[in-house]
Coordinates of C-alpha atoms in Angstrom, one line a residue:
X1 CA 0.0 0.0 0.0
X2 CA 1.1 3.4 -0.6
X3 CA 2.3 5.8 2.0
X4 CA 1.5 9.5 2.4
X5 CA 4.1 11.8 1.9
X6 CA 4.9 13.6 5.5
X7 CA 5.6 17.5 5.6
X8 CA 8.3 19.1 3.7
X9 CA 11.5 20.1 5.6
X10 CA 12.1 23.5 6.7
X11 CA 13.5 25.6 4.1
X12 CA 14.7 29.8 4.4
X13 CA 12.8 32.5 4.0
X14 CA 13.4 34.6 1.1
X15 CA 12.7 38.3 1.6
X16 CA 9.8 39.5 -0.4
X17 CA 10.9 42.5 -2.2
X18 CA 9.6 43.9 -5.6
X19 CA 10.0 40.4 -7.2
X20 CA 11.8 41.4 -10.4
X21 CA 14.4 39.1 -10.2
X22 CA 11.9 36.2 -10.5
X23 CA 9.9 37.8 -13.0
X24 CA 11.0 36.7 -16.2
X25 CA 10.6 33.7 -17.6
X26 CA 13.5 32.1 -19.4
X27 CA 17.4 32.6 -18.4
X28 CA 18.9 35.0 -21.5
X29 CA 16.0 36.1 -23.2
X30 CA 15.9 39.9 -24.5
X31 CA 13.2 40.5 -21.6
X32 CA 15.3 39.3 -19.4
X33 CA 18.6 41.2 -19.9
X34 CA 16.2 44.6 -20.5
X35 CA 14.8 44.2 -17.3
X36 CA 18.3 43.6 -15.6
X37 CA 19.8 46.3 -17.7
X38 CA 16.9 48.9 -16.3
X39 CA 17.0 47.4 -12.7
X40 CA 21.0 47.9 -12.8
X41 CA 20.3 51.4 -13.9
X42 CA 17.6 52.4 -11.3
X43 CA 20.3 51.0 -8.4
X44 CA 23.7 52.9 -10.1
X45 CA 20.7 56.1 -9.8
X46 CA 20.7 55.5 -6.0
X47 CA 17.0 53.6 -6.0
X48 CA 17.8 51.7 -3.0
X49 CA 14.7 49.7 -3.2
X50 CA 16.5 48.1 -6.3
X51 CA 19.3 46.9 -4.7
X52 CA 17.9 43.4 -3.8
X53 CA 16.4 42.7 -7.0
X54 CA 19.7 43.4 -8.6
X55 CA 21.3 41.0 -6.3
X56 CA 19.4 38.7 -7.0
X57 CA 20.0 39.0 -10.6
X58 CA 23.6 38.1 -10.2
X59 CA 22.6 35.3 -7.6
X60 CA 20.4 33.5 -10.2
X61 CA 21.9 34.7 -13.7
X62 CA 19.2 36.2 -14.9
X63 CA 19.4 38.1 -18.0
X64 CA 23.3 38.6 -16.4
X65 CA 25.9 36.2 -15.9
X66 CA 26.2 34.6 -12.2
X67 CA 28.2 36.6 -10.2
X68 CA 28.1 36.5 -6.4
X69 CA 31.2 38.9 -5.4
X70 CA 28.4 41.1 -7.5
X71 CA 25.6 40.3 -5.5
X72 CA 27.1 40.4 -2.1
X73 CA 28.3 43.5 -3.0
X74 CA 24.5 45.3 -3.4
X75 CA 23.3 43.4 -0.7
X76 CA 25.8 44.8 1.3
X77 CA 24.7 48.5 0.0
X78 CA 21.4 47.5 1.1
X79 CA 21.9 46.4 4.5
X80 CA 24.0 49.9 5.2
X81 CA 20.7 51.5 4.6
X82 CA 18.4 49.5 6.5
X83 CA 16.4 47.3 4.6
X84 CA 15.7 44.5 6.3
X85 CA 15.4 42.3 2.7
X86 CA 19.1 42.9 2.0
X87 CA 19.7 41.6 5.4
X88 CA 17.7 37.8 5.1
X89 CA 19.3 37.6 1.7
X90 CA 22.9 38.0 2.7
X91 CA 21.9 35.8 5.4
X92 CA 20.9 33.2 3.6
X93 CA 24.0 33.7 1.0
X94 CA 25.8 33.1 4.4
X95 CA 23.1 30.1 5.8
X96 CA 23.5 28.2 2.6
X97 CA 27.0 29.1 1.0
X98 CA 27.6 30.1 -2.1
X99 CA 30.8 30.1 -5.3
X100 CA 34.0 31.4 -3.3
X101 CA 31.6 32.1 -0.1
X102 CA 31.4 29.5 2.8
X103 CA 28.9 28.5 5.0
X104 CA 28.9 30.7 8.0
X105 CA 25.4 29.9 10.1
X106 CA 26.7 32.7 13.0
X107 CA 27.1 35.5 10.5
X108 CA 23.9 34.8 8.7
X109 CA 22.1 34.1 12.3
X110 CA 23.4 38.2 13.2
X111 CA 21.8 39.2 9.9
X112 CA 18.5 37.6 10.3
X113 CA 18.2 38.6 13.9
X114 CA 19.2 42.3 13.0
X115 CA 15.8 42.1 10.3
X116 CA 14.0 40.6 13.4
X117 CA 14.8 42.9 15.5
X118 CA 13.3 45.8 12.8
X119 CA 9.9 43.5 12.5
X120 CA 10.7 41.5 9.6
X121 CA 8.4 38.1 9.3
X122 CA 11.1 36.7 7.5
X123 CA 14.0 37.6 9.8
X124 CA 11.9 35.8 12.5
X125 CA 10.9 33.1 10.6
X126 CA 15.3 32.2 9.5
X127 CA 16.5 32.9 13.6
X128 CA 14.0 30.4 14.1
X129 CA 15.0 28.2 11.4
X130 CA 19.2 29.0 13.0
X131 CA 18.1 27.5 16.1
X132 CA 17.3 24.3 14.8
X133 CA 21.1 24.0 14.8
X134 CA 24.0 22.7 12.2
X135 CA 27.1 23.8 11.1
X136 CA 28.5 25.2 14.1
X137 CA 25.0 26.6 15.9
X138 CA 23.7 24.5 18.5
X139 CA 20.1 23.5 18.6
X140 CA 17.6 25.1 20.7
X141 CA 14.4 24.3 19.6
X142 CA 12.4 26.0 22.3
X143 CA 14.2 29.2 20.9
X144 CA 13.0 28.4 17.8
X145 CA 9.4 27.5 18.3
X146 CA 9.3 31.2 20.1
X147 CA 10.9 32.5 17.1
X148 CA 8.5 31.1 14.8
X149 CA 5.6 31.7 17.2
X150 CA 7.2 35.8 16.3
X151 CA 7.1 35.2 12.9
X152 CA 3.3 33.9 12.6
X153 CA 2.6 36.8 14.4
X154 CA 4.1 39.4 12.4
X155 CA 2.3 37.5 9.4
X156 CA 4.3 35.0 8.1
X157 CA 3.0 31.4 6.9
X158 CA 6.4 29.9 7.3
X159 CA 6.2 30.4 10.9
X160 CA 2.7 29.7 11.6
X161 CA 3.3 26.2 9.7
X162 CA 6.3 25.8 11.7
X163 CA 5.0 26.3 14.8
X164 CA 2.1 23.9 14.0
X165 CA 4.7 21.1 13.0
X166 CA 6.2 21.6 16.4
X167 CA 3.0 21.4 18.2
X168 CA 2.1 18.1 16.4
X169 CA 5.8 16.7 17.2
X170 CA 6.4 17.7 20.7
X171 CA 9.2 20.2 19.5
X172 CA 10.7 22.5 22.1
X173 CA 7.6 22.2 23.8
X174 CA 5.1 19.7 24.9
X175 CA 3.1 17.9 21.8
X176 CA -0.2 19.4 21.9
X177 CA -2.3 18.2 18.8
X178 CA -5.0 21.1 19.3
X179 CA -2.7 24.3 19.4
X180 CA -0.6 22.2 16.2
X181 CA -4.2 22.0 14.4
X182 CA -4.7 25.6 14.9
X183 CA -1.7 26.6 13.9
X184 CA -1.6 25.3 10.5
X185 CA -5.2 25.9 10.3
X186 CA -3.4 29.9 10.8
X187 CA -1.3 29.2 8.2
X188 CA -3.8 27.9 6.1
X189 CA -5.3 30.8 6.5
X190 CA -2.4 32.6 5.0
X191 CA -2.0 31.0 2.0
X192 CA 0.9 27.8 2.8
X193 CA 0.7 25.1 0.8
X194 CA 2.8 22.7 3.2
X195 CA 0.3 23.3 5.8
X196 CA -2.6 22.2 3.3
X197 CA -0.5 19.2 2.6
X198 CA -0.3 18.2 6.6
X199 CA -4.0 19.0 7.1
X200 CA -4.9 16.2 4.3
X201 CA -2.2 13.8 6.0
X202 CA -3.8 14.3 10.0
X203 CA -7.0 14.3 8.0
X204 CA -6.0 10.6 6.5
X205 CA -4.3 9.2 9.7
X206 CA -7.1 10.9 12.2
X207 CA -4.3 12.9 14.0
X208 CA -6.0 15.5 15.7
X209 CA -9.2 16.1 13.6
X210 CA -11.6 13.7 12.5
X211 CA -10.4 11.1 10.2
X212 CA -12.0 11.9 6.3
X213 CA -10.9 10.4 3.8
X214 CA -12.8 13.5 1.7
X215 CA -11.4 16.2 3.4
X216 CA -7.9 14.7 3.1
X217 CA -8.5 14.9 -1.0
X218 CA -9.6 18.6 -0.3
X219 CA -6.4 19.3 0.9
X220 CA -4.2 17.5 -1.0
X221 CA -5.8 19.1 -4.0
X222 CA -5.5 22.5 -2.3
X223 CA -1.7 22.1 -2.3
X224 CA -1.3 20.6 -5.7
X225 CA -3.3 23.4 -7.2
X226 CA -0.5 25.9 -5.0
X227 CA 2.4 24.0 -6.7
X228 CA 3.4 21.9 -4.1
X229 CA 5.3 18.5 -5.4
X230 CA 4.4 16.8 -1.8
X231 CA 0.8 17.5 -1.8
X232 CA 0.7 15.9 -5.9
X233 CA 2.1 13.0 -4.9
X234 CA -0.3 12.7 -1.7
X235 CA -3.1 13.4 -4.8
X236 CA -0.8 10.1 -6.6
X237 CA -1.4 8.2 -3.2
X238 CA -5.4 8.2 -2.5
X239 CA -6.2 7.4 -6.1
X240 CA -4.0 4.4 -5.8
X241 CA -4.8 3.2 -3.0
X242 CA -8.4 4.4 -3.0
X243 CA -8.9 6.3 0.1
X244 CA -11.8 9.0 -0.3
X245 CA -11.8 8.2 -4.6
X246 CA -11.8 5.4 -6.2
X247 CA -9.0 3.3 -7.0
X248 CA -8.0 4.8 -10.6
X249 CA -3.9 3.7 -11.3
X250 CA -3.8 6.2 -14.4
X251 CA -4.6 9.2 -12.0
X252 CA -2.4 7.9 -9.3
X253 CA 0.6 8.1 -12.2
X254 CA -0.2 10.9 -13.7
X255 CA 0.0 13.0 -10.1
X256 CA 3.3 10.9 -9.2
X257 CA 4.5 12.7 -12.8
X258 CA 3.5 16.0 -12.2
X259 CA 5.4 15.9 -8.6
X260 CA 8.4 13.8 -10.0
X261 CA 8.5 16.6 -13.2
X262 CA 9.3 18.9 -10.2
X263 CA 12.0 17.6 -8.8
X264 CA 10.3 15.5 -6.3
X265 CA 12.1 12.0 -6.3
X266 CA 10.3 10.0 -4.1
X267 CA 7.6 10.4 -7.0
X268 CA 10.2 8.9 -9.1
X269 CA 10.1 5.8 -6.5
X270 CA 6.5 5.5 -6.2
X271 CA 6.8 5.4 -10.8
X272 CA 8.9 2.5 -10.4
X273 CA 7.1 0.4 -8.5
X274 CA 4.0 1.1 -10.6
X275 CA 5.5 0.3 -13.7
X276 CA 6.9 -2.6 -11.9
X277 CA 4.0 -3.9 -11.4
X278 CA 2.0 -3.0 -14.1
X279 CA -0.4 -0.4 -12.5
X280 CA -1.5 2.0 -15.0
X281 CA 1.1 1.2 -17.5
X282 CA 2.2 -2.1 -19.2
X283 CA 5.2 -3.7 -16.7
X284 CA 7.9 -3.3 -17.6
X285 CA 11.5 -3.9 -15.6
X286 CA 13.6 -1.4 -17.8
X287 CA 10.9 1.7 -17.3
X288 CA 11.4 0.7 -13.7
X289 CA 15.1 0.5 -13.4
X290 CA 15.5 4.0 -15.1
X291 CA 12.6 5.6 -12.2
X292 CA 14.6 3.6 -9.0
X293 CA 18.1 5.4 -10.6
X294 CA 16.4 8.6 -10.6
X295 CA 15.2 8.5 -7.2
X296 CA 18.2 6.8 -6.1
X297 CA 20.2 10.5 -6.3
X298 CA 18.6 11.9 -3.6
X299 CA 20.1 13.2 -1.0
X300 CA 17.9 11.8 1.9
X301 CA 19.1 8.6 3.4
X302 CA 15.8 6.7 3.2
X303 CA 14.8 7.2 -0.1
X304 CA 18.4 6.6 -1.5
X305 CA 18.7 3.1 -0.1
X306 CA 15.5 1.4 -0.6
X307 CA 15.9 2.8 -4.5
X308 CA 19.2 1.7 -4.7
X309 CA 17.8 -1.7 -3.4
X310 CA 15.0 -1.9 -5.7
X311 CA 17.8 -1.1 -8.3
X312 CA 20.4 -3.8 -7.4
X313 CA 17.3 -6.3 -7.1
X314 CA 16.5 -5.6 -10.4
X315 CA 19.7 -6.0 -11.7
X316 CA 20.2 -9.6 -10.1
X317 CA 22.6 -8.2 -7.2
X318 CA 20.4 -8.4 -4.4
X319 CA 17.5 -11.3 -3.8
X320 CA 15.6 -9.8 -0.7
X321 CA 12.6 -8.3 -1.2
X322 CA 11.9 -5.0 -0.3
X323 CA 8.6 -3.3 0.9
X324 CA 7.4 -1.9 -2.0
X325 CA 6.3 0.7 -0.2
X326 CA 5.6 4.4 -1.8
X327 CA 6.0 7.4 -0.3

């Protein structure tokens, strides 16, 4: 039987400044270089409110080649004046690393609490995210659930689905299902997608609302229509195994596509053992074989092994059956 997928992992805030740097569509075209060339031109004029944007520019190479000595350099300009969206992005420059810059969790933790400290959401929201520890920061997750408790306040999604994950799991503070409920109900709400997701999972497993089967479809299908690859693949999940719709294997695979198309490689998994098996697609071993490889290159532990099992099984190299579970 298929699994549902669980919530996504935390992931940075970005700041949420004008938006041009994300406004074009492909990397190179003429609109693209004409809108850096006039955003590049409004900054050199002294618009400081088109300092990120340009940064960003030169983060992303878009309609510019990538250059981050470039884009440190603006977002530098922008944090000497204050703007508390120049500070979360150099922070996260700093969080994540970046060509010729290393990791450095302190200095980005300084810049995110400065932006907190001017009532950014998303500063909150990342000194929240910093206390969850790693790369030199110790953890502190009752820091971080206050952070993000902050954050939810001051509007932000992120932290209102944060907190609500911490809730659920007992996470610097004791598990409390009902404030966790409301929580991402907040976040809801607010527009996240990831908290639409978990909603249909405690909807399916009967974690804190009523078990419904229906409402858990609502959900999913509130998330997939938001983009979210986790909340597709939940979609992939209930029409195979029928829970709330009817058993239908060609819609299960065609939302395990969709997620997989977006990087998601569990979906990749959940491909192979349908074509495996023959559900929704004639079986075959080699379409298989090529959906386990892809999903063996993730990143997270779980995934990678039982893909590379299902690979090396496959291939004759390993006789013990595996779970065949998705998700």
């Amino acid at each position: 039987m298929l699994k549902r997928v669980l919530p996504a992992i935390l992931a940075l805030a970005l700041s949420v400044s004008g938006g041009v740097a994300r406004a074009w569509a492909d990397v190179g075209t003429p609109e693209a270089k004409a809108t850096f060339e006039a955003t590049l031109r409004d900054a050199q004029g002294g618009d400081a409110t088109r300092y990120v944007d340009l940064a960003m520019f030169y983060l992303d190479g878009e309609g510019v080649s990538r250059d981050v000595p470039q884009a440190l350099a603006w977002l530098r300009k922008g944090v000497a004046r204050g703007d508390t969206d120049a500070m979360v992005e150099l922070g996260n420059v700093y969080f994540d690393g970046a060509d010729g810059v290393p990791k450095n969790r302190r200095a980005a933790l300084m810049l995110y609490s400065e932006a907190a400290q001017l009532g950014d959401p998303n500063g909150m929201y990342n000194v929240g995210v910093s206390h969850e520890g790693g790369n030199g920061l110790p953890p502190n997750p009752r820091v971080a659930l206050a952070w993000y408790l902050k954050a939810a306040a001051a509007g932000s999604a992120r932290g209102a689905y944060s907190a609500g994950e911490a809730y659920l799991a007992g996470y610097g503070t004791r598990k409390d299902n009902a404030k966790g409920v409301a929580m991402l109900r907040r976040a809801i709400e607010m527009g996240s997608a990831d908290a639409m997701n978990e909603m249909g999972r405690l909807h399916s497993d009967g974690t804190g609302v009523k078990q419904d089967h229906g409402e858990a479809v609502r959900f999913y299908s509130a998330a997939a229509s938001n983009d979210l690859a986790a909340g597709m693949s939940n979609l992939g999940v209930v029409h195979h195994n029928g829970e709330g719709v009817p058993v239908n294997y060609t819609e299960a695979m065609r939302w395990f596509q969709r997620a997989a198309d977006r990087g998601y490689l569990e979906a990749w998994y959940d491909l192979g053992i349908m074509c495996e098996r023959g559900q929704g697609i004639a079986a075959s071993e080699e379409l298989a074989l090529m959906m386990y490889r892809k999903a063996a290159q993730s990143d997270e532990p779980d995934l990678r092994r039982k893909a590379q099992k299902a690979v090396n099984r496959l291939l004759g190299l390993d006789d013990e059956e595996d779970d065949g579970a998705i998700g």
